[in-house]
XYZ file of C-alpha atoms in Angstrom:
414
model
C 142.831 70.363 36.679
C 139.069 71.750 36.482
C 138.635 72.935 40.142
C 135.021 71.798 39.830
C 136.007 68.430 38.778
C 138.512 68.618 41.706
C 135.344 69.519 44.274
C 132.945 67.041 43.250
C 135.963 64.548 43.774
C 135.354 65.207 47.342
C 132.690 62.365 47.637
C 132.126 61.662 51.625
C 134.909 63.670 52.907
C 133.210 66.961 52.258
C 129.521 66.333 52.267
C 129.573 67.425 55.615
C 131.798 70.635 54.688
C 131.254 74.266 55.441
C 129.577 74.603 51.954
C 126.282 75.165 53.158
C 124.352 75.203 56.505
C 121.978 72.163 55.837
C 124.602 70.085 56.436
C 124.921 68.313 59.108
C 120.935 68.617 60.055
C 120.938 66.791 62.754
C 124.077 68.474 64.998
C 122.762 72.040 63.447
C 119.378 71.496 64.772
C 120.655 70.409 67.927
C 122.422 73.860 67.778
C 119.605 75.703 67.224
C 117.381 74.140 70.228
C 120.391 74.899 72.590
C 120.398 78.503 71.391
C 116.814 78.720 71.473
C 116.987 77.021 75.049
C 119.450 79.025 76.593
C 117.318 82.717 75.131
C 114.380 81.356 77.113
C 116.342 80.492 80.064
C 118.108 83.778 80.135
C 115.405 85.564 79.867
C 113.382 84.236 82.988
C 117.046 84.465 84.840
C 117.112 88.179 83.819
C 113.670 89.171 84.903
C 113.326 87.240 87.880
C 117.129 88.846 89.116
C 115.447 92.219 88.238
C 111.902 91.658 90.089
C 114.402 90.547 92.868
C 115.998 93.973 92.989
C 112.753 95.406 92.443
C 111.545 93.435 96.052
C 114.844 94.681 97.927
C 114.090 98.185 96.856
C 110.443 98.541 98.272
C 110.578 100.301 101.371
C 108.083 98.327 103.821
C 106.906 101.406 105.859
C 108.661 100.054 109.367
C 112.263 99.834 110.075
C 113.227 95.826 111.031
C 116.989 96.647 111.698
C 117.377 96.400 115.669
C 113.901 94.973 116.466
C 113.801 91.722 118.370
C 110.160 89.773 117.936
C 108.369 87.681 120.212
C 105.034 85.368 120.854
C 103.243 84.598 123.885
C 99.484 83.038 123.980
C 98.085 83.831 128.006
C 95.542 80.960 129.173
C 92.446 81.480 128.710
C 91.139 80.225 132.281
C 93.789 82.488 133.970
C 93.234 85.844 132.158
C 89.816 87.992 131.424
C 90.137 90.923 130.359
C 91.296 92.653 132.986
C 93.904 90.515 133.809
C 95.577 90.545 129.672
C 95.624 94.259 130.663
C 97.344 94.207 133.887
C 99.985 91.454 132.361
C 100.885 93.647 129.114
C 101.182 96.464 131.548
C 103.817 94.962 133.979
C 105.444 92.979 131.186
C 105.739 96.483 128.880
C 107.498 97.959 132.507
C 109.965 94.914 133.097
C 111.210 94.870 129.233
C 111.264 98.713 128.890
C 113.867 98.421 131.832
C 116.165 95.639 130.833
C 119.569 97.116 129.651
C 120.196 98.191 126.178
C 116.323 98.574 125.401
C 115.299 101.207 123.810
C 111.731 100.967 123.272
C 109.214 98.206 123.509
C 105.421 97.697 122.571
C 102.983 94.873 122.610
C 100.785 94.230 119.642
C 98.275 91.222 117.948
C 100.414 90.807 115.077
C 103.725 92.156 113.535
C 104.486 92.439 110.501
C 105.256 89.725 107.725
C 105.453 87.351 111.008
C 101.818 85.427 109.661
C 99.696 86.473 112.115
C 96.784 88.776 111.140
C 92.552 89.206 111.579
C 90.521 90.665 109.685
C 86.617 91.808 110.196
C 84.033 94.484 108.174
C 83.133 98.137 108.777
C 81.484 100.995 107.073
C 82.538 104.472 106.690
C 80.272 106.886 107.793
C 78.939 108.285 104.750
C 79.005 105.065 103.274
C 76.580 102.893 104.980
C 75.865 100.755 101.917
C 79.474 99.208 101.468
C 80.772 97.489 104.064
C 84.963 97.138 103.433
C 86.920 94.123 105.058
C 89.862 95.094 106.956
C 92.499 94.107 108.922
C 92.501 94.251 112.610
C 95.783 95.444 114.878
C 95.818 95.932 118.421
C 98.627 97.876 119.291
C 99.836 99.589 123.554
C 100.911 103.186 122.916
C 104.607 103.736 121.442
C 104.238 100.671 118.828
C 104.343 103.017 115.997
C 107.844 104.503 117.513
C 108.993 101.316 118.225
C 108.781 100.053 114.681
C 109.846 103.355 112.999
C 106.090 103.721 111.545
C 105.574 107.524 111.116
C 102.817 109.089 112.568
C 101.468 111.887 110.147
C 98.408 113.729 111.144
C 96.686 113.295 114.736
C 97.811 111.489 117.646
C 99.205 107.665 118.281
C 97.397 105.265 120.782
C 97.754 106.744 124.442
C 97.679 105.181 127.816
C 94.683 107.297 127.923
C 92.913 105.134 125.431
C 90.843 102.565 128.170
C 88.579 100.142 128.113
C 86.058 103.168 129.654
C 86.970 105.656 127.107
C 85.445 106.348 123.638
C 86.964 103.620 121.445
C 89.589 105.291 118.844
C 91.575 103.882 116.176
C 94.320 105.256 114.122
C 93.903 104.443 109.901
C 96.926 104.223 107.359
C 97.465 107.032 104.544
C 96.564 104.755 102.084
C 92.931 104.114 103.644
C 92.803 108.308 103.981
C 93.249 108.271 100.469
C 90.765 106.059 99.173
C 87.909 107.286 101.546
C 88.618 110.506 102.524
C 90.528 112.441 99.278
C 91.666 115.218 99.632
C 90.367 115.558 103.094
C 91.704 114.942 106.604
C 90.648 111.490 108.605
C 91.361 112.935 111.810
C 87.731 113.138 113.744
C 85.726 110.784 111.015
C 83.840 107.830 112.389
C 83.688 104.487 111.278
C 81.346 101.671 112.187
C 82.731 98.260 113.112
C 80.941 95.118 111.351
C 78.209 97.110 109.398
C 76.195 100.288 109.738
C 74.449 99.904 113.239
C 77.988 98.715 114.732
C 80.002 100.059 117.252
C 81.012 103.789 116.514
C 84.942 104.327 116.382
C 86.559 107.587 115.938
C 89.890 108.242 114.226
C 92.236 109.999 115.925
C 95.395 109.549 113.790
C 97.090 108.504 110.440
C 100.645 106.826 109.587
C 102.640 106.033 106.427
C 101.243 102.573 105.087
C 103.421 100.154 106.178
C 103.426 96.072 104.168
C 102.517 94.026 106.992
C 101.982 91.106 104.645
C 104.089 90.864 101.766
C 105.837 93.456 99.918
C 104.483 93.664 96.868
C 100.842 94.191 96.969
C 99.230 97.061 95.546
C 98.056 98.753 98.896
C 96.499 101.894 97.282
C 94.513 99.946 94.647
C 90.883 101.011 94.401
C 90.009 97.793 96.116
C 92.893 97.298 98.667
C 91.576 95.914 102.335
C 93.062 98.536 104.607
C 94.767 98.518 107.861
C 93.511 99.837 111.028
C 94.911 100.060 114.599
C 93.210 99.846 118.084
C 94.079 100.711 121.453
C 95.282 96.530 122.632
C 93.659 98.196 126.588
C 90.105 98.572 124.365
C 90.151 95.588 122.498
C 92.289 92.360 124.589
C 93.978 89.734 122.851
C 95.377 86.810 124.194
C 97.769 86.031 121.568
C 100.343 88.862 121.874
C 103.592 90.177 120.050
C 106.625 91.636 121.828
C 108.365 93.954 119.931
C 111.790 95.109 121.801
C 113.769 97.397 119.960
C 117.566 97.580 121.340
C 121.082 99.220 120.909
C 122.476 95.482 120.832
C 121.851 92.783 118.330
C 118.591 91.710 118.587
C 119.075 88.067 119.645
C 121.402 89.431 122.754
C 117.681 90.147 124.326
C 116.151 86.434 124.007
C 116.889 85.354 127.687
C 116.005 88.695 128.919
C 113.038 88.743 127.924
C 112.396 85.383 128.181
C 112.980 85.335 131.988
C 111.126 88.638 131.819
C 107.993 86.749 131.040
C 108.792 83.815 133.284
C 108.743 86.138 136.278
C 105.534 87.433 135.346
C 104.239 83.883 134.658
C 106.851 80.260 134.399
C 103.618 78.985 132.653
C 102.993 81.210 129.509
C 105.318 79.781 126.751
C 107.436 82.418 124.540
C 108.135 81.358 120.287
C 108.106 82.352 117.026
C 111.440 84.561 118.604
C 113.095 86.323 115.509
C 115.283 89.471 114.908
C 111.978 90.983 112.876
C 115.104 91.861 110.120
C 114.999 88.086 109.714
C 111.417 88.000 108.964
C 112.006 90.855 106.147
C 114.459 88.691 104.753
C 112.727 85.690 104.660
C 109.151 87.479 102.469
C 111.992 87.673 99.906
C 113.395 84.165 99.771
C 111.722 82.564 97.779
C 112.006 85.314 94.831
C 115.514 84.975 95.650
C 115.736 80.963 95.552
C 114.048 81.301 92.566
C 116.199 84.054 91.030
C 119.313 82.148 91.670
C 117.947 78.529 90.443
C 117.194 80.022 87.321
C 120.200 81.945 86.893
C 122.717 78.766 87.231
C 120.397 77.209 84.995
C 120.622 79.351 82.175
C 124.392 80.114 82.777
C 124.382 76.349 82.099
C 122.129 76.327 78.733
C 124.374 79.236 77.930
C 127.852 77.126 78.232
C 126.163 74.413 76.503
C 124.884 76.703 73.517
C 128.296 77.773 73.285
C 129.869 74.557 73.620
C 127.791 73.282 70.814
C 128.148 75.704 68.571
C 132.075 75.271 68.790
C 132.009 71.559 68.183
C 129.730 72.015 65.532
C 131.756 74.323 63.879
C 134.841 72.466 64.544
C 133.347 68.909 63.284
C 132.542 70.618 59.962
C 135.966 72.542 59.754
C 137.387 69.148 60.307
C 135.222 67.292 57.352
C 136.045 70.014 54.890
C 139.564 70.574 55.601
C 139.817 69.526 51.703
C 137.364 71.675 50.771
C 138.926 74.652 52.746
C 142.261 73.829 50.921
C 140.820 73.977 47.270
C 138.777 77.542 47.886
C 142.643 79.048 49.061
C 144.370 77.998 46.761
C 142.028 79.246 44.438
C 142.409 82.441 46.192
C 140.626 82.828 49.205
C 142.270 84.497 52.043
C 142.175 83.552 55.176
C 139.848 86.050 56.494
C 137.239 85.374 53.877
C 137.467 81.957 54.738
C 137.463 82.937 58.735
C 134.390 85.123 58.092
C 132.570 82.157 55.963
C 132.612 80.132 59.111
C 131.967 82.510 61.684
C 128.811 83.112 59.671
C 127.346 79.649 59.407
C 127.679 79.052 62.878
C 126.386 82.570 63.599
C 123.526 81.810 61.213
C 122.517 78.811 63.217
C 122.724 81.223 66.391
C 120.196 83.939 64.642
C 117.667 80.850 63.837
C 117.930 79.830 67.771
C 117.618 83.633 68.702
C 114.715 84.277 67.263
C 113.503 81.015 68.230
C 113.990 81.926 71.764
C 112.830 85.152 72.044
C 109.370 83.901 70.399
C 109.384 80.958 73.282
C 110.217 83.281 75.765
C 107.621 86.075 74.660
C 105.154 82.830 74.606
C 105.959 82.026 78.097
C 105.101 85.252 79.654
C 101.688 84.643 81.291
C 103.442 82.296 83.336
C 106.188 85.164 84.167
C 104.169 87.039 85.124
C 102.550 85.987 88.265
C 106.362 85.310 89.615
C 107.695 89.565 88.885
C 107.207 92.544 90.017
C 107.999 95.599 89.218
C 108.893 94.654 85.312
C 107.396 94.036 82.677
C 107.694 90.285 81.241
C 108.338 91.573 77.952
C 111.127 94.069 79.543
C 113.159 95.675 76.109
C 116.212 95.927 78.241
C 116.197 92.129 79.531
C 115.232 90.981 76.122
C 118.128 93.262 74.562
C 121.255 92.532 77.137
C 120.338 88.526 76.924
C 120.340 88.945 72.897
C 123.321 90.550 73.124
C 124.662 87.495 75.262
C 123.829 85.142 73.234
C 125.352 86.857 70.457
C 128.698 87.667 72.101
C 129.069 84.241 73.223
C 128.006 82.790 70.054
C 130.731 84.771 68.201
C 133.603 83.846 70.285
C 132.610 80.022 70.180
C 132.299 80.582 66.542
C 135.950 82.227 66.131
C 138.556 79.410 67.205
C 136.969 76.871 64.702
C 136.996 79.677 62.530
C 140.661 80.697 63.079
C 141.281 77.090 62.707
C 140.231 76.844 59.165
C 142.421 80.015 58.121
C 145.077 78.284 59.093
C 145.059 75.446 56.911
C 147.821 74.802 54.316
C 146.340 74.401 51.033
C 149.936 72.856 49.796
C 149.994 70.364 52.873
C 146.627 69.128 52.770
C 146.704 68.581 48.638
C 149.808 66.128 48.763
C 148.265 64.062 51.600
C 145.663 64.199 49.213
């Protein structure tokens, strides 16, 4: 018979065929939004993964491994000034000796524990810009204790009284931004504006990230950091820093009834292995990395899932249709690579559908990364090439089913 008499004899049965890729509209659209879905998806899983990495890499300036943090808050009818010196003193003695201790310090605030101040000064020099800052009060060896080097000049001594010249020791990052090129051991700077108190700097360390870990801290606008001797400027809310050759959290009664002997009434909290607080700046970036990433996985399996059965459904409706083209001669690999490329021209539609949503999307990205760029060519290429892979090997078992058909079988149930 005429074999185009014999296809238009199809009627219903292969409307929905592999002839052409309008057909079925509906399930290929649904396709293409899955594909589409699933690039956007992958995307934000790949660069929020990536901006994680990014956040375990930064080195934070201090070492947290080892360090065991505490918080006390003395009375304020039962301690003046003298008396907050006197207690850190004795309680700096009675930790220092406990076994396994290493090293101990007392300060205002450690860091990324949520506890900081901040005030104004002016450089000398500078009188006319006054620069907000944050305040630390540190006892001498806090720098040691937290692995913060010491660069240029001297730390904060026992020397450093409430009757001696007050001092303060600046980060590198503030040397750099107000002193190029030049040293910041011996400069002056005035606390609160240009008639305040005089303070000379007597030494610089490597800028640690007391807050978070990804700020900027040499931007041309960055507030700096700046320790104090804790004898020449009392605090009553104090931080215990105990470094040890144990796990941290061996310490807690210790140190604990270390403070109770000193005083039953002054409560300790906020007790952490610092290490823990470390972790926790990042846990939300990782939350957020991993919700994403099981999400897209998921848009991913159901791309691929719906590409198959779409592929399948129309192998199925044009089984008659696959018969007549071989057994007018088409091989089975012509007829395997005819349906590998529908579905895989349904994927290209959704790819390029989804890199256009996710390339919309990154304003939004990019508040939540660091380190990367929300338009990363690597992230966009590897989850292209995802998609792709995927989309060919859902694509291949309808395919390999439709080689396999019998033209001779499926004409004489005809």
């Amino acid at each position: 018979g005429d074999p185009a008499d014999a296809l238009k004899a199809g009627g219903r049965a292969a409307s929905g065929g592999i002839g052409g890729v309008g057909r079925p509209r509906l399930q290929q659209g649904i396709v293409v939004a899955e594909v589409a879905m699933a690039i956007v998806l992958l995307v934000a899983a790949g660069l929020l993964a990536r901006s994680f990495a990014n956040r375990l890499g930064v080195d934070p300036g201090f070492r947290a491994d080892d360090v065991l943090a505490l918080r006390i808050a003395l009375p304020r009818d039962r301690y003046d000034a003298d008396a907050q010196r006197a207690f850190g003193d004795e309680l700096l003695a009675r930790v220092r000796e406990l076994p396994d201790v290493t090293d101990a310090a007392l300060s205002s605030d450690l860091p990324l524990r949520g506890l900081t101040s901040a005030a104004m000064l002016v450089v000398d020099g500078r009188e006319d810009d006054r620069i907000r800052y944050y305040v630390h009060k540190v006892t001498p060896g806090f720098f040691r204790t937290l692995g913060i080097t010491l660069v240029a000049g001297r730390d904060v001594a026992p020397t450093d009284r409430a009757d001696t010249p007050p001092v303060a020791v600046v980060t590198e990052a503030m040397t750099k931004r107000f002193w190029p090129g030049g040293d910041a051991v011996g400069r002056r700077i005035r606390l609160g504006s240009a008639g305040g108190p005089e303070v000379t700097i007597v030494g610089v360390v490597r800028t640690p990230r007391l807050r978070d870990l990804t700020s900027d801290l040499g931007a041309p606008r960055a507030e700096p950091d700046v320790y104090f001797p804790l004898a020449q400027r009392g605090d009553r809310t104090l931080e215990i820093a105990v470094r040890s050759s144990m796990p941290p959290s061996s310490l807690t009664r210790t140190v604990r009834e270390a403070v109770a002997a000193l005083d039953a009434g002054i409560p300790v909290y906020d007790v952490q292995p610092l290490a823990e607080a470390l972790r926790q700046e990042s846990a939300a970036s990782r939350f957020g990395s991993a919700a994403m990433g099981s999400v897209s996985l998921l848009a991913l399996a159901l791309a691929g899932i719906g590409i198959y059965g779409l592929l399948a459904f129309l192998v199925s409706l044009g089984t008659r249709e696959i018969a007549i083209r071989m057994a007018l001669g088409a091989g089975a690999p012509r007829v395997q690579r005819h349906v590998v490329a529908q579905g895989m021209t349904l994927v290209a539609i959704g790819v390029v559908l989804g890199l256009a949503g996710a390339l919309a999307a990154r304003r939004t990205l990019s508040s939540q990364l660091f380190g990367i760029s929300p338009t990363d060519p690597a992230t966009l290429g590897i989850v292209t090439a995802t998609v792709l892979a995927a989309a060919l090997l859902a694509s291949w078992w309808p395919a390999r089913r439709a080689a396999s058909v019998d033209p001779q079988t499926v004409l004489r149930g005809e």
